[in-house]
Coordinates of C-alpha atoms and ligand atoms in Angstrom, one line a residue:
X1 CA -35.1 -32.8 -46.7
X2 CA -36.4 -29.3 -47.7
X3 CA -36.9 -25.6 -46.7
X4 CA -40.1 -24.0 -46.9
X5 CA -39.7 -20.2 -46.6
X6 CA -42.7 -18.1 -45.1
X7 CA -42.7 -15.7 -47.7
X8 CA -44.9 -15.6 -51.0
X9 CA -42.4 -12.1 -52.2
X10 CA -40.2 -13.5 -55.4
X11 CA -37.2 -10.7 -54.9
X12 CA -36.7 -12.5 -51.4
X13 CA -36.9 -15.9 -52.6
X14 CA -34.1 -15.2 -55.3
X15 CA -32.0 -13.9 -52.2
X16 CA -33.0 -16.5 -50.4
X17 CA -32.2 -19.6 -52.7
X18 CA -28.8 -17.6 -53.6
X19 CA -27.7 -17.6 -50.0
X20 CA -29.0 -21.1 -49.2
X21 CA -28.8 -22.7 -51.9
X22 CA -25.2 -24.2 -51.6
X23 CA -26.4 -26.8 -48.8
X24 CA -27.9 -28.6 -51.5
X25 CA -31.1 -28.9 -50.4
X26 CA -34.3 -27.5 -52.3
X27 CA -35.8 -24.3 -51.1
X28 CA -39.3 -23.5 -51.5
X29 CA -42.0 -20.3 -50.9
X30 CA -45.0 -21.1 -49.1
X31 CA -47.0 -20.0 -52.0
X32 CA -44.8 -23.0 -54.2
X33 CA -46.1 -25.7 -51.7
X34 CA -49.7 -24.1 -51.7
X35 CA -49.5 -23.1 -48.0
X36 CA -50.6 -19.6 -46.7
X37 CA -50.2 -19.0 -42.7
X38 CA -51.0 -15.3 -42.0
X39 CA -50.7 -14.9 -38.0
X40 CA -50.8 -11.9 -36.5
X41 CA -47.2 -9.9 -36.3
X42 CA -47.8 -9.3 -32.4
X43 CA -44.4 -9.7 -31.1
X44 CA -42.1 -6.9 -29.9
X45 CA -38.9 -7.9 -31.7
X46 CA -38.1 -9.1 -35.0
X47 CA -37.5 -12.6 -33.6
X48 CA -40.1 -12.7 -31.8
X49 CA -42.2 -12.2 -35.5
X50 CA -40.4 -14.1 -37.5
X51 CA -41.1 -17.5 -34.7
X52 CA -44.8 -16.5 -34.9
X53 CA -44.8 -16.7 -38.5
X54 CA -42.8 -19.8 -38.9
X55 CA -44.2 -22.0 -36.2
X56 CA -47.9 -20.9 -37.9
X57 CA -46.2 -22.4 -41.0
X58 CA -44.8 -25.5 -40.1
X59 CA -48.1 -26.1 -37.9
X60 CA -49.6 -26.2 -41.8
X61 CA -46.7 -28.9 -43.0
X62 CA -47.5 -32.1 -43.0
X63 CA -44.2 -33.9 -44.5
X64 CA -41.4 -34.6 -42.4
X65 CA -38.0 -33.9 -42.9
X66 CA -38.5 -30.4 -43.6
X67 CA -37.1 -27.1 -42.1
X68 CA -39.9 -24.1 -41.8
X69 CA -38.4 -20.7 -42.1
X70 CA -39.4 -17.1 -41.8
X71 CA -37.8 -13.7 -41.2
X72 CA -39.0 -10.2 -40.1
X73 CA -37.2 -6.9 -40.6
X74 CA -37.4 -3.1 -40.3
X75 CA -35.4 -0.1 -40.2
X76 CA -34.4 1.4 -36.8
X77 CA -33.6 5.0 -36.2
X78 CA -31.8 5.7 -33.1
X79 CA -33.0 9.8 -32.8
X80 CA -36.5 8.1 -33.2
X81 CA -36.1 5.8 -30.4
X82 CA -35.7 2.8 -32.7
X83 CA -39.1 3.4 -34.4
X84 CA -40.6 2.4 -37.0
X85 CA -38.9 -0.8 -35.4
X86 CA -41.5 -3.7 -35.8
X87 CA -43.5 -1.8 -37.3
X88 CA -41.8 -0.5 -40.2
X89 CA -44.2 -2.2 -42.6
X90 CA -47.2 -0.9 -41.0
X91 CA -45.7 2.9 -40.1
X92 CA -48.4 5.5 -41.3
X93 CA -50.3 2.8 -42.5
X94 CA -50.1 -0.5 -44.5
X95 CA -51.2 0.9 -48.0
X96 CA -49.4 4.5 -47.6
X97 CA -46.7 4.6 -50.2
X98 CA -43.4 5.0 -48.8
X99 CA -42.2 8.3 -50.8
X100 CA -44.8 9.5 -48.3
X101 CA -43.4 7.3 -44.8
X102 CA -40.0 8.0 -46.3
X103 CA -40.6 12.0 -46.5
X104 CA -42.5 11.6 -42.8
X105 CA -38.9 10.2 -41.3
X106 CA -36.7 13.0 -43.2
X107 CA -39.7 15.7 -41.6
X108 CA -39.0 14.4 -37.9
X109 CA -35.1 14.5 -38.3
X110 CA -35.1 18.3 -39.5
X111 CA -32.5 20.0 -38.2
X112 CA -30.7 17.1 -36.9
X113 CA -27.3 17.0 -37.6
X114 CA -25.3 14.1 -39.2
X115 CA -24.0 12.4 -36.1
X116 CA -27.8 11.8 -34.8
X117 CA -29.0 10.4 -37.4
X118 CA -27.4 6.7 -37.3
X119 CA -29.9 4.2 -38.2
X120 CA -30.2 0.5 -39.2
X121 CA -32.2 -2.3 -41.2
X122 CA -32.5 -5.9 -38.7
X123 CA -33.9 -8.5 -40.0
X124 CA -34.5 -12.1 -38.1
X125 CA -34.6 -15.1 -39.3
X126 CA -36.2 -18.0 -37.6
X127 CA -36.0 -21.7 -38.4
X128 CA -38.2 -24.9 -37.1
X129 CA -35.9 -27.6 -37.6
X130 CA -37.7 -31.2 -38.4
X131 CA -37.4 -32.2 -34.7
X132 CA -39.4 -29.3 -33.5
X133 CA -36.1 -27.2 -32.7
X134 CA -36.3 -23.2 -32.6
X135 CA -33.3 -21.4 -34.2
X136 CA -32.7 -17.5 -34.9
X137 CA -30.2 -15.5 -36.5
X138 CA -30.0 -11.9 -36.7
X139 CA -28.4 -9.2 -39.4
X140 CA -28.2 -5.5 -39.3
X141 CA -26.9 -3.1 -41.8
X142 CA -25.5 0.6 -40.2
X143 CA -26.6 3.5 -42.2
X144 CA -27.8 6.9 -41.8
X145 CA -30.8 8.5 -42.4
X146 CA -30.7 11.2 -45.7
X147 CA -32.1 14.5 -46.0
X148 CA -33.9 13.4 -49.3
X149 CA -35.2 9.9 -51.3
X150 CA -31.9 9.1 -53.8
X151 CA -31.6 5.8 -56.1
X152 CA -35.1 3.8 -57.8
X153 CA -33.6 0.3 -56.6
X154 CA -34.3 -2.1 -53.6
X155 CA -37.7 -0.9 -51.9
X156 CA -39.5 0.2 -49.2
X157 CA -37.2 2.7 -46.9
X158 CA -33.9 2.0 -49.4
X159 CA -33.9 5.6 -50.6
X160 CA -34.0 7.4 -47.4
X161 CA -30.8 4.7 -46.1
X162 CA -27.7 6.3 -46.7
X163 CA -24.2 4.2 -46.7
X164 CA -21.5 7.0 -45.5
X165 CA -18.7 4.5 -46.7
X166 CA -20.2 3.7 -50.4
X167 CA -21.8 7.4 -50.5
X168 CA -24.5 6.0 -51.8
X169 CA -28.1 4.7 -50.2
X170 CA -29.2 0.7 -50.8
X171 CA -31.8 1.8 -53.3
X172 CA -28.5 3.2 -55.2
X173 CA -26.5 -0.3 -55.3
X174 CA -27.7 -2.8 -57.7
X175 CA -29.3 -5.9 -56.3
X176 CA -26.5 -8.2 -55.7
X177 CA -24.3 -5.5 -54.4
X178 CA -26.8 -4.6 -51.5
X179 CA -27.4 -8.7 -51.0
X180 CA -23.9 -8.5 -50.3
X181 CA -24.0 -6.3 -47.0
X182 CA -27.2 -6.1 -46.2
X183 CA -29.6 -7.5 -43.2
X184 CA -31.3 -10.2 -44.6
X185 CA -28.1 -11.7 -46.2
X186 CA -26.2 -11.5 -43.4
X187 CA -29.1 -12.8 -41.1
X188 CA -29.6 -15.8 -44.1
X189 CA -25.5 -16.4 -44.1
X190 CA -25.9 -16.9 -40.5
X191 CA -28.8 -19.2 -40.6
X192 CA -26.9 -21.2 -43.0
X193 CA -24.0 -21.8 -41.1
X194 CA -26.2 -22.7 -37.8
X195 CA -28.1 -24.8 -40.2
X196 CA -25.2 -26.9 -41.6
X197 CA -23.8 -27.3 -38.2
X198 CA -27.1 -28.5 -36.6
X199 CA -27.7 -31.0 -39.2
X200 CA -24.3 -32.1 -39.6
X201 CA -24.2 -31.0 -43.4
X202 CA -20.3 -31.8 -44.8
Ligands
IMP301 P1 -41.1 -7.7 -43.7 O1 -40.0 -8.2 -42.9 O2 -41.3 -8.3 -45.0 O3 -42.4 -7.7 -42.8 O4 -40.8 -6.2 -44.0 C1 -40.7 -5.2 -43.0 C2 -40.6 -3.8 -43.5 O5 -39.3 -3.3 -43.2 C3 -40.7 -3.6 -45.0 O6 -42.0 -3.5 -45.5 C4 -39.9 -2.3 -45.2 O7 -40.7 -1.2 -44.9 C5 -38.8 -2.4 -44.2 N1 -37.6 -3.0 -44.7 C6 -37.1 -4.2 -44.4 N2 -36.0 -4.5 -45.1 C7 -35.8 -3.4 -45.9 C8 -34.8 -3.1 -46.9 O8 -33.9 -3.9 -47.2 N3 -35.0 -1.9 -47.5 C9 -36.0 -1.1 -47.3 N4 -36.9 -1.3 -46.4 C10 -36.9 -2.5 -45.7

């Protein structure tokens, strides 16, 4: 038995094998098994994506025994109607950096006041299980959105997602701190515990 995880970024592989990698069962990237499905994101939830992308992968495996996964996440702000939503990666643009889509989000919240500006980071994670089986889990992370970009850690929309309990945004909290908390860790604790009972993993 083994996972293959849809995802050729190494920061989410070392979360990933931290989370999983108790079951005792060896997790690989695509990349690491030489397999590269790009299908096109066009879902309307994050579950929706991350099925699309790991049922394009395991279509590419051609061992049994092993379990396909892949996840999908974004940030949601509430005063925004849940945008950038699905398409956080792609907000403003693929290749704009995100001090720029990050200074974008604090422009449309001006003059908002604290309460209103509730946000959160989802992120799905689907699984094909070896007898063709479906499975998703979802995480979220509450937050709010700052009036400026604070902390050089974590990525993408970290510095503008502020924790009101820890004072402090994700890209302020070392690594393993934030794994603790956050989206994908608690939608890859989930998938772990559906996993384990699924299989029947003592
Ligand atoms: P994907 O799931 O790799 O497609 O990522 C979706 C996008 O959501 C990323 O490119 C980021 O813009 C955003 N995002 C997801 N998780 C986080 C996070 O933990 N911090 C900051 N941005 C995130």
């Amino acid at each position: 038995m083994k996972i293959i995880f849809a995802t050729g970024n190494a920061g989410k592989m070392k979360e990933i094998r931290e989370i999983l990698g108790d079951m005792n069962i060896p997790v690989l990237s695509m990349k690491e098994v030489g397999i590269d499905a790009k299908p096109e994101e066009t879902g309307t939830t994050f579950e929706e994506n991350a099925i699309i992308k790991a049922k394009a992968t395991a279509e590419l495996v051609t061992e049994p025994d092993v379990i396909v996964m892949a996840d999908d996440s974004g940030l949601e702000v509430d005063y925004l109607n849940k945008e950038p939503g699905v398409y956080s990666a792609r907000y403003m643009g693929e290749d704009t950096p995100y001090s720029i889509k990050n200074q974008n989000i604090i422009d449309r919240l001006e003059g908002v006041e604290d309460e209103k500006r509730t946000a959160r980071f989802v992120a799905a994670i689907a699984a094909v299980l070896p007898g063709g089986e479906v499975v998703t889990t979802l995480g979220t992370i509450e937050g709010k959105i700052g009036y400026e970009e604070r902390g050089t850690n974590g990525f993408g929309y970290d510095p503008i997602f502020y924790l009101p309990d820890m004072s402090k945004s994700t890209a302020q909290l070392p690594p393993e701190e934030k794994n603790k908390i956050s989206h994908r860790g608690n939608a890859l604790r989930a998938m772990r515990q559906k996993i384990i009972e699924k299989l029947n993993i003592k």
